[in-house]
Amino acid sequence: MAAPSCSALGVWVRGSWQRLGDLFTFVSKPLCSAAAASRPLDAQRLAERLRAQKQEQKTKKPVPTNPVQRRVQELLRFTEQLQRVHPNVLAKALSRGLIHQDKDLVVINKPYGLPVHGGPGVRLCISDVLPVLAKMLHGHKAEPLHLCHRLDKETTGVMVLAWEKDVAHQVQELFRTRQVTKKYWAITMRVPVPSAGVVDIPIIEKEVQGQERHHKMTLSPSYCMDNGKMVRVRTSRNAHLAVTQYRVLSSTLSSALLELQPVTGIKHQLRVHLSFGLDCPILGDHKYSDWNRLAPQKLSACILKKLGLRQSKARHIPLHLHACQLTLPALQAGKEELNLVCKPPRYFVHTLRRLGLKMPSRDQNGDKEATHSGAQ
């Protein structure tokens, strides 16, 4: 019998391996399927976790050596984390920063970057955690707390909540009728002239034309200059009366610490009056530092040097506006007014030091007998 040729041998070997492969596939498929069916989710989660870790390593930025840049990066990360934390965790953090609590009210120290109400792109807000916070403070049978007023997402400080809806409506009416005294601290670029005064200019919301169409609050003055003469102009029906008292507490050549007392409560009133009325925008106010566009705030070379930052990093600077004091009239006969004082957050104090601005003394701030909260 003739020996098989090389080509025939090759065909036989390939055919044998093909049959063995088919047999292996036939036997192993059920086994693999059974193993996969028992732990399909574990394997998928493990793969997703590994991919996430690799992606995080690729995008992980080096920790800056400059302490200011490091603090700015921490604030940015903190703001992002606030939108991802569990409501219970956020409620616990708010409960630790209580300024005041009695049978009618709960006063919290609102942190930076946390919105009060929900909206597009908002995953978590203060109103969402009020039921959890109430249970932490008064037990599992407690009814949800109620909001009495609001603060902007980027504003920190005193915020009043009520246990009962009737009390919340009572406090809201006090705010509406301007019986509540509110004081804010703001760090500004440049120093206002004069060093104390009143800004009494109506405010209106307008659409900004350009590449990025958006709406902003702006001034709607009752007078304008015409050929060197002051002429009264017709006031728009949509304009709102807006009055802000201010005084300089500390200043340098390039920046200032201001105490602000809004008489009215129009949306973004303090930011608009400072930026467009006094030409002293609040540090970190990237919305109202320029009317025509939405862009990071342009900082002077002096401020950048003191903060140890480059202009490219200015977009991460938080808004330096803090609700430092709130005085509520007595809610019931026989009770005294409630004076609530909240210390500024650590980043605010740190910026004051870097810019060479001085913190006002307790006597200067008029809070000798106030209820206090520690710095965030």
mmCIF file of N, CA and C in Angstrom, residues 79 82-83 90 110-119 121-129 147 150-155 159:
data_model
loop_
_atom_site.group_PDB
_atom_site.id
_atom_site.type_symbol
_atom_site.label_atom_id
_atom_site.label_comp_id
_atom_site.label_asym_id
_atom_site.label_seq_id
_atom_site.Cartn_x
_atom_site.Cartn_y
_atom_site.Cartn_z
ATOM 1 N N THR A 79 -17.785 69.896 44.826
ATOM 2 C CA THR A 79 -19.034 70.286 44.163
ATOM 3 C C THR A 79 -19.578 69.143 43.322
ATOM 4 N N LEU A 82 -21.034 66.406 45.592
ATOM 5 C CA LEU A 82 -22.318 66.744 46.212
ATOM 6 C C LEU A 82 -23.495 66.242 45.393
ATOM 7 N N GLN A 83 -23.326 66.202 44.064
ATOM 8 C CA GLN A 83 -24.400 65.764 43.195
ATOM 9 C C GLN A 83 -24.489 64.239 43.109
ATOM 10 N N LEU A 90 -25.858 63.426 52.726
ATOM 11 C CA LEU A 90 -25.982 64.880 52.676
ATOM 12 C C LEU A 90 -26.759 65.406 53.880
ATOM 13 N N LYS A 110 -25.660 76.495 54.826
ATOM 14 C CA LYS A 110 -25.688 75.952 53.466
ATOM 15 C C LYS A 110 -24.284 75.884 52.875
ATOM 16 N N PRO A 111 -23.880 74.714 52.380
ATOM 17 C CA PRO A 111 -22.541 74.599 51.782
ATOM 18 C C PRO A 111 -22.495 75.126 50.353
ATOM 19 N N TYR A 112 -21.295 75.325 49.860
ATOM 20 C CA TYR A 112 -21.092 75.809 48.497
ATOM 21 C C TYR A 112 -21.467 74.729 47.475
ATOM 22 N N GLY A 113 -22.037 75.149 46.359
ATOM 23 C CA GLY A 113 -22.281 74.253 45.236
ATOM 24 C C GLY A 113 -23.510 73.387 45.345
ATOM 25 N N LEU A 114 -24.338 73.603 46.360
ATOM 26 C CA LEU A 114 -25.524 72.774 46.558
ATOM 27 C C LEU A 114 -26.777 73.590 46.237
ATOM 28 N N PRO A 115 -27.530 73.220 45.201
ATOM 29 C CA PRO A 115 -28.748 73.973 44.871
ATOM 30 C C PRO A 115 -29.848 73.737 45.892
ATOM 31 N N VAL A 116 -30.722 74.722 46.023
ATOM 32 C CA VAL A 116 -31.841 74.613 46.959
ATOM 33 C C VAL A 116 -32.982 73.829 46.330
ATOM 34 N N HIS A 117 -33.271 74.101 45.056
ATOM 35 C CA HIS A 117 -34.359 73.428 44.337
ATOM 36 C C HIS A 117 -33.793 72.587 43.196
ATOM 37 N N GLY A 118 -34.609 71.638 42.732
ATOM 38 C CA GLY A 118 -34.224 70.823 41.599
ATOM 39 C C GLY A 118 -34.373 71.578 40.296
ATOM 40 N N GLY A 119 -33.855 70.990 39.225
ATOM 41 C CA GLY A 119 -33.924 71.604 37.908
ATOM 42 C C GLY A 119 -33.147 70.771 36.908
ATOM 43 N N GLY A 121 -30.413 69.010 35.048
ATOM 44 C CA GLY A 121 -29.050 68.659 35.404
ATOM 45 C C GLY A 121 -28.779 68.560 36.894
ATOM 46 N N VAL A 122 -29.795 68.789 37.737
ATOM 47 C CA VAL A 122 -29.619 68.722 39.191
ATOM 48 C C VAL A 122 -30.016 67.333 39.675
ATOM 49 N N ARG A 123 -29.068 66.618 40.251
ATOM 50 C CA ARG A 123 -29.342 65.275 40.763
ATOM 51 C C ARG A 123 -29.792 65.293 42.220
ATOM 52 N N LEU A 124 -29.279 66.249 42.976
ATOM 53 C CA LEU A 124 -29.577 66.299 44.396
ATOM 54 C C LEU A 124 -29.616 67.755 44.845
ATOM 55 N N CYS A 125 -30.599 68.100 45.667
ATOM 56 C CA CYS A 125 -30.736 69.467 46.159
ATOM 57 C C CYS A 125 -31.224 69.415 47.608
ATOM 58 N N ILE A 126 -31.243 70.578 48.245
ATOM 59 C CA ILE A 126 -31.624 70.634 49.658
ATOM 60 C C ILE A 126 -33.063 70.186 49.861
ATOM 61 N N SER A 127 -33.961 70.604 48.976
ATOM 62 C CA SER A 127 -35.372 70.226 49.140
ATOM 63 C C SER A 127 -35.566 68.709 49.101
ATOM 64 N N ASP A 128 -34.672 67.989 48.416
ATOM 65 C CA ASP A 128 -34.780 66.533 48.335
ATOM 66 C C ASP A 128 -34.462 65.842 49.663
ATOM 67 N N VAL A 129 -33.610 66.462 50.467
ATOM 68 C CA VAL A 129 -33.159 65.797 51.692
ATOM 69 C C VAL A 129 -33.891 66.293 52.939
ATOM 70 N N LEU A 147 -38.987 74.769 53.357
ATOM 71 C CA LEU A 147 -38.117 75.889 53.010
ATOM 72 C C LEU A 147 -38.803 77.211 53.315
ATOM 73 N N ARG A 150 -34.678 81.097 49.833
ATOM 74 C CA ARG A 150 -33.709 80.380 49.006
ATOM 75 C C ARG A 150 -32.404 81.153 48.937
ATOM 76 N N LEU A 151 -31.345 80.420 48.617
ATOM 77 C CA LEU A 151 -30.037 80.993 48.320
ATOM 78 C C LEU A 151 -29.560 80.405 46.997
ATOM 79 N N ASP A 152 -28.744 81.155 46.275
ATOM 80 C CA ASP A 152 -28.187 80.643 45.026
ATOM 81 C C ASP A 152 -27.310 79.427 45.291
ATOM 82 N N LYS A 153 -27.147 78.609 44.279
ATOM 83 C CA LYS A 153 -26.343 77.392 44.396
ATOM 84 C C LYS A 153 -24.939 77.690 44.903
ATOM 85 N N GLU A 154 -24.325 78.782 44.417
ATOM 86 C CA GLU A 154 -22.937 79.088 44.763
ATOM 87 C C GLU A 154 -22.801 79.888 46.050
ATOM 88 N N THR A 155 -23.915 80.324 46.646
ATOM 89 C CA THR A 155 -23.867 81.135 47.866
ATOM 90 C C THR A 155 -23.869 80.229 49.090
ATOM 91 N N MET A 159 -29.390 79.640 56.298
ATOM 92 C CA MET A 159 -30.606 79.271 55.582
ATOM 93 C C MET A 159 -31.626 78.733 56.581
#
